[in-house]
Short mmCIF file of N, CA and C in Angstrom, two decimals:
data_model
loop_
_atom_site.label_atom_id
_atom_site.label_comp_id
_atom_site.label_asym_id
_atom_site.label_seq_id
_atom_site.Cartn_x
_atom_site.Cartn_y
_atom_site.Cartn_z
N MET A 866 -165.20 116.62 -27.00
CA MET A 866 -165.29 116.44 -25.39
C MET A 866 -165.59 117.31 -24.91
N ARG A 867 -166.25 117.29 -23.73
CA ARG A 867 -166.60 118.38 -22.96
C ARG A 867 -166.09 118.05 -21.50
N ALA A 868 -164.74 117.76 -21.36
CA ALA A 868 -164.13 117.13 -20.03
C ALA A 868 -164.19 117.91 -18.76
N ASP A 869 -164.53 119.22 -19.32
CA ASP A 869 -164.62 120.18 -18.27
C ASP A 869 -165.93 120.53 -17.27
N THR A 870 -166.80 119.89 -18.03
CA THR A 870 -168.19 119.90 -17.88
C THR A 870 -168.77 118.77 -17.39
N GLU A 871 -168.37 117.53 -17.93
CA GLU A 871 -169.19 116.14 -17.49
C GLU A 871 -168.08 115.43 -16.92
N ILE A 872 -168.53 114.39 -16.21
CA ILE A 872 -167.82 113.44 -15.33
C ILE A 872 -167.64 111.88 -16.25
N ASP A 873 -168.64 111.88 -17.64
CA ASP A 873 -168.32 110.59 -18.28
C ASP A 873 -166.68 110.21 -18.54
N GLY A 874 -166.32 108.95 -18.75
CA GLY A 874 -164.98 108.74 -19.10
C GLY A 874 -164.88 108.26 -20.45
N SER A 875 -163.67 107.79 -20.52
CA SER A 875 -163.54 107.63 -22.32
C SER A 875 -164.42 106.48 -22.77
N LEU A 876 -164.50 105.64 -22.37
CA LEU A 876 -165.66 104.65 -22.71
C LEU A 876 -166.88 104.99 -23.00
N VAL A 877 -167.44 105.47 -22.05
CA VAL A 877 -168.72 106.50 -22.17
C VAL A 877 -168.76 107.01 -23.66
N THR A 878 -167.74 107.99 -23.76
CA THR A 878 -167.80 109.05 -24.77
C THR A 878 -167.76 108.14 -26.06
N VAL A 879 -167.00 106.84 -26.07
CA VAL A 879 -166.71 106.15 -27.34
C VAL A 879 -167.98 105.54 -27.57
N ALA A 880 -168.83 104.83 -26.51
CA ALA A 880 -169.98 103.93 -26.66
C ALA A 880 -171.04 104.93 -27.35
N ARG A 881 -171.02 106.04 -26.85
CA ARG A 881 -172.24 107.09 -27.22
C ARG A 881 -172.00 107.53 -28.75
N GLY A 882 -170.67 107.76 -29.16
CA GLY A 882 -170.37 108.07 -30.29
C GLY A 882 -170.65 106.76 -31.35
N LEU A 883 -170.43 105.54 -31.03
CA LEU A 883 -170.75 104.30 -31.62
C LEU A 883 -172.41 104.37 -31.91
N TYR A 884 -173.04 104.54 -30.87
CA TYR A 884 -174.51 104.51 -30.86
C TYR A 884 -175.20 105.58 -31.99
N ARG A 885 -174.56 106.72 -31.89
CA ARG A 885 -175.11 107.94 -32.48
C ARG A 885 -174.57 107.71 -34.04
N ALA A 886 -173.70 106.77 -33.97
CA ALA A 886 -173.29 106.21 -35.63
C ALA A 886 -174.16 105.18 -36.25
N GLY A 887 -175.11 104.73 -35.29
CA GLY A 887 -175.93 103.89 -35.74
C GLY A 887 -175.51 102.29 -35.73
N MET A 888 -174.56 102.17 -34.61
CA MET A 888 -174.13 100.65 -34.14
C MET A 888 -175.59 100.39 -33.50
N GLU A 889 -175.71 98.72 -34.08
CA GLU A 889 -176.62 98.10 -33.19
C GLU A 889 -176.20 96.67 -33.34
N LEU A 890 -176.66 96.03 -32.61
CA LEU A 890 -176.31 94.38 -32.55
C LEU A 890 -177.04 93.93 -33.92
N ASP A 891 -176.07 93.12 -34.41
CA ASP A 891 -175.91 92.12 -35.99
C ASP A 891 -177.46 91.13 -35.40
N PRO A 892 -178.61 91.23 -36.03
CA PRO A 892 -179.59 90.55 -35.89
C PRO A 892 -179.38 89.07 -36.45
N ASP A 893 -178.65 88.83 -37.29
CA ASP A 893 -178.22 87.71 -37.92
C ASP A 893 -177.15 86.88 -37.34
N SER A 894 -176.57 87.72 -36.43
CA SER A 894 -175.41 86.91 -35.79
C SER A 894 -175.38 87.27 -34.33
N PRO A 895 -176.00 86.37 -33.72
CA PRO A 895 -176.02 86.99 -32.02
C PRO A 895 -174.70 86.77 -31.29
N PRO A 896 -174.70 87.45 -30.36
CA PRO A 896 -173.57 87.37 -29.32
C PRO A 896 -173.20 86.04 -28.94
N ARG A 897 -171.92 85.48 -28.94
CA ARG A 897 -171.75 84.16 -28.33
C ARG A 897 -170.89 84.01 -26.98
N LEU A 898 -171.28 83.71 -25.94
CA LEU A 898 -170.77 83.52 -24.56
C LEU A 898 -169.53 82.70 -24.85
N ASP A 899 -168.34 82.57 -23.95
CA ASP A 899 -167.15 81.84 -24.21
C ASP A 899 -167.49 81.05 -23.06
N PRO A 900 -167.55 79.59 -24.01
CA PRO A 900 -168.04 78.38 -22.98
C PRO A 900 -166.87 77.90 -21.94
N ALA A 901 -165.85 78.36 -22.14
CA ALA A 901 -164.56 78.14 -21.49
C ALA A 901 -164.53 78.16 -20.23
N THR A 902 -165.60 79.56 -19.82
CA THR A 902 -165.66 80.09 -18.55
C THR A 902 -167.04 80.36 -18.14
N HIS A 903 -166.96 80.23 -16.55
CA HIS A 903 -168.40 80.43 -16.14
C HIS A 903 -168.62 81.70 -16.10
N TYR A 904 -168.07 82.78 -16.06
CA TYR A 904 -168.22 84.37 -16.11
C TYR A 904 -168.87 84.61 -17.79
N ASN A 905 -169.71 85.99 -17.72
CA ASN A 905 -170.61 86.34 -18.76
C ASN A 905 -169.34 86.93 -19.70
N ASN A 906 -168.56 86.42 -20.16
CA ASN A 906 -167.60 86.73 -21.24
C ASN A 906 -167.86 86.09 -22.43
N TYR A 907 -167.79 87.00 -23.62
CA TYR A 907 -168.41 86.76 -24.83
C TYR A 907 -167.07 86.62 -25.77
N VAL A 908 -167.20 85.41 -26.47
CA VAL A 908 -165.95 85.07 -27.74
C VAL A 908 -166.55 86.13 -28.55
N SER A 909 -167.76 86.42 -29.05
CA SER A 909 -168.19 87.50 -29.97
C SER A 909 -169.18 88.20 -29.86
N VAL A 910 -169.20 89.56 -30.19
CA VAL A 910 -170.54 90.51 -30.08
C VAL A 910 -170.59 91.36 -31.49
N PRO A 911 -171.06 90.58 -32.55
CA PRO A 911 -171.25 91.17 -33.90
C PRO A 911 -172.09 92.27 -34.00
N VAL A 912 -171.77 93.28 -34.26
CA VAL A 912 -172.28 94.63 -34.62
C VAL A 912 -172.56 94.92 -36.24
N ARG A 913 -173.35 95.76 -36.19
CA ARG A 913 -173.59 96.61 -37.81
C ARG A 913 -173.69 97.95 -37.41
N PHE A 914 -173.81 98.99 -38.47
CA PHE A 914 -174.01 100.16 -38.48
C PHE A 914 -175.14 100.49 -39.69
N SER A 915 -176.22 100.97 -39.00
CA SER A 915 -177.45 101.35 -39.82
C SER A 915 -177.02 102.38 -40.64
N GLY A 916 -177.41 102.33 -42.15
CA GLY A 916 -176.83 103.48 -42.86
C GLY A 916 -177.53 104.89 -42.55
N ALA A 917 -178.97 104.99 -42.38
CA ALA A 917 -179.67 106.09 -42.37
C ALA A 917 -178.77 107.03 -41.12
N LYS A 918 -178.86 106.03 -39.91
CA LYS A 918 -178.07 107.13 -38.79
C LYS A 918 -176.82 107.56 -39.03
N ALA A 919 -175.86 106.69 -39.64
CA ALA A 919 -174.61 107.02 -39.54
C ALA A 919 -174.64 108.24 -40.64
N VAL A 920 -175.19 108.07 -41.74
CA VAL A 920 -175.09 109.28 -42.69
C VAL A 920 -175.74 110.27 -41.82
N ALA A 921 -176.71 110.34 -41.43
CA ALA A 921 -177.43 111.58 -40.63
C ALA A 921 -176.33 112.13 -39.86
N THR A 922 -175.43 111.44 -39.18
CA THR A 922 -174.81 111.86 -37.74
C THR A 922 -173.76 112.49 -38.70
N ALA A 923 -173.21 111.86 -39.58
CA ALA A 923 -171.97 112.24 -40.23
C ALA A 923 -172.21 113.84 -41.00
N ALA A 924 -173.40 113.81 -41.36
CA ALA A 924 -173.95 115.19 -42.03
C ALA A 924 -173.97 116.55 -41.19
N ARG A 925 -174.08 116.25 -39.91
CA ARG A 925 -174.27 117.31 -38.81
C ARG A 925 -172.99 117.61 -38.39
N PRO A 926 -173.04 118.92 -38.25
CA PRO A 926 -171.66 119.68 -37.68
C PRO A 926 -170.92 119.08 -36.67
N ALA A 927 -169.70 118.89 -36.40
CA ALA A 927 -169.07 118.29 -35.08
C ALA A 927 -169.83 118.86 -34.11
N SER A 928 -169.57 120.31 -33.93
CA SER A 928 -170.13 120.93 -32.59
C SER A 928 -171.61 120.48 -32.22
N GLU A 929 -172.57 119.55 -32.90
CA GLU A 929 -173.62 119.12 -32.95
C GLU A 929 -173.76 117.84 -32.31
N ARG A 930 -172.51 116.76 -32.81
CA ARG A 930 -172.54 115.49 -32.69
C ARG A 930 -172.20 115.15 -31.35
N GLN A 931 -171.44 116.28 -30.47
CA GLN A 931 -171.29 115.53 -29.03
C GLN A 931 -172.50 115.77 -28.17
#
């Protein structure tokens, strides 16, 4: 984390890490809206991690992953 030089919060930091690890929407199981509300709330948002990106990210030194 580089809190002294960046203004992004925890949610942004976590989301970036997940995307770097290869997180993507699962094409076989699309997100489902909650039918019990008129708001855009989701019952589920299935994701998966692509192997190639996840392996490449894990293989890099921690100092380069941020």
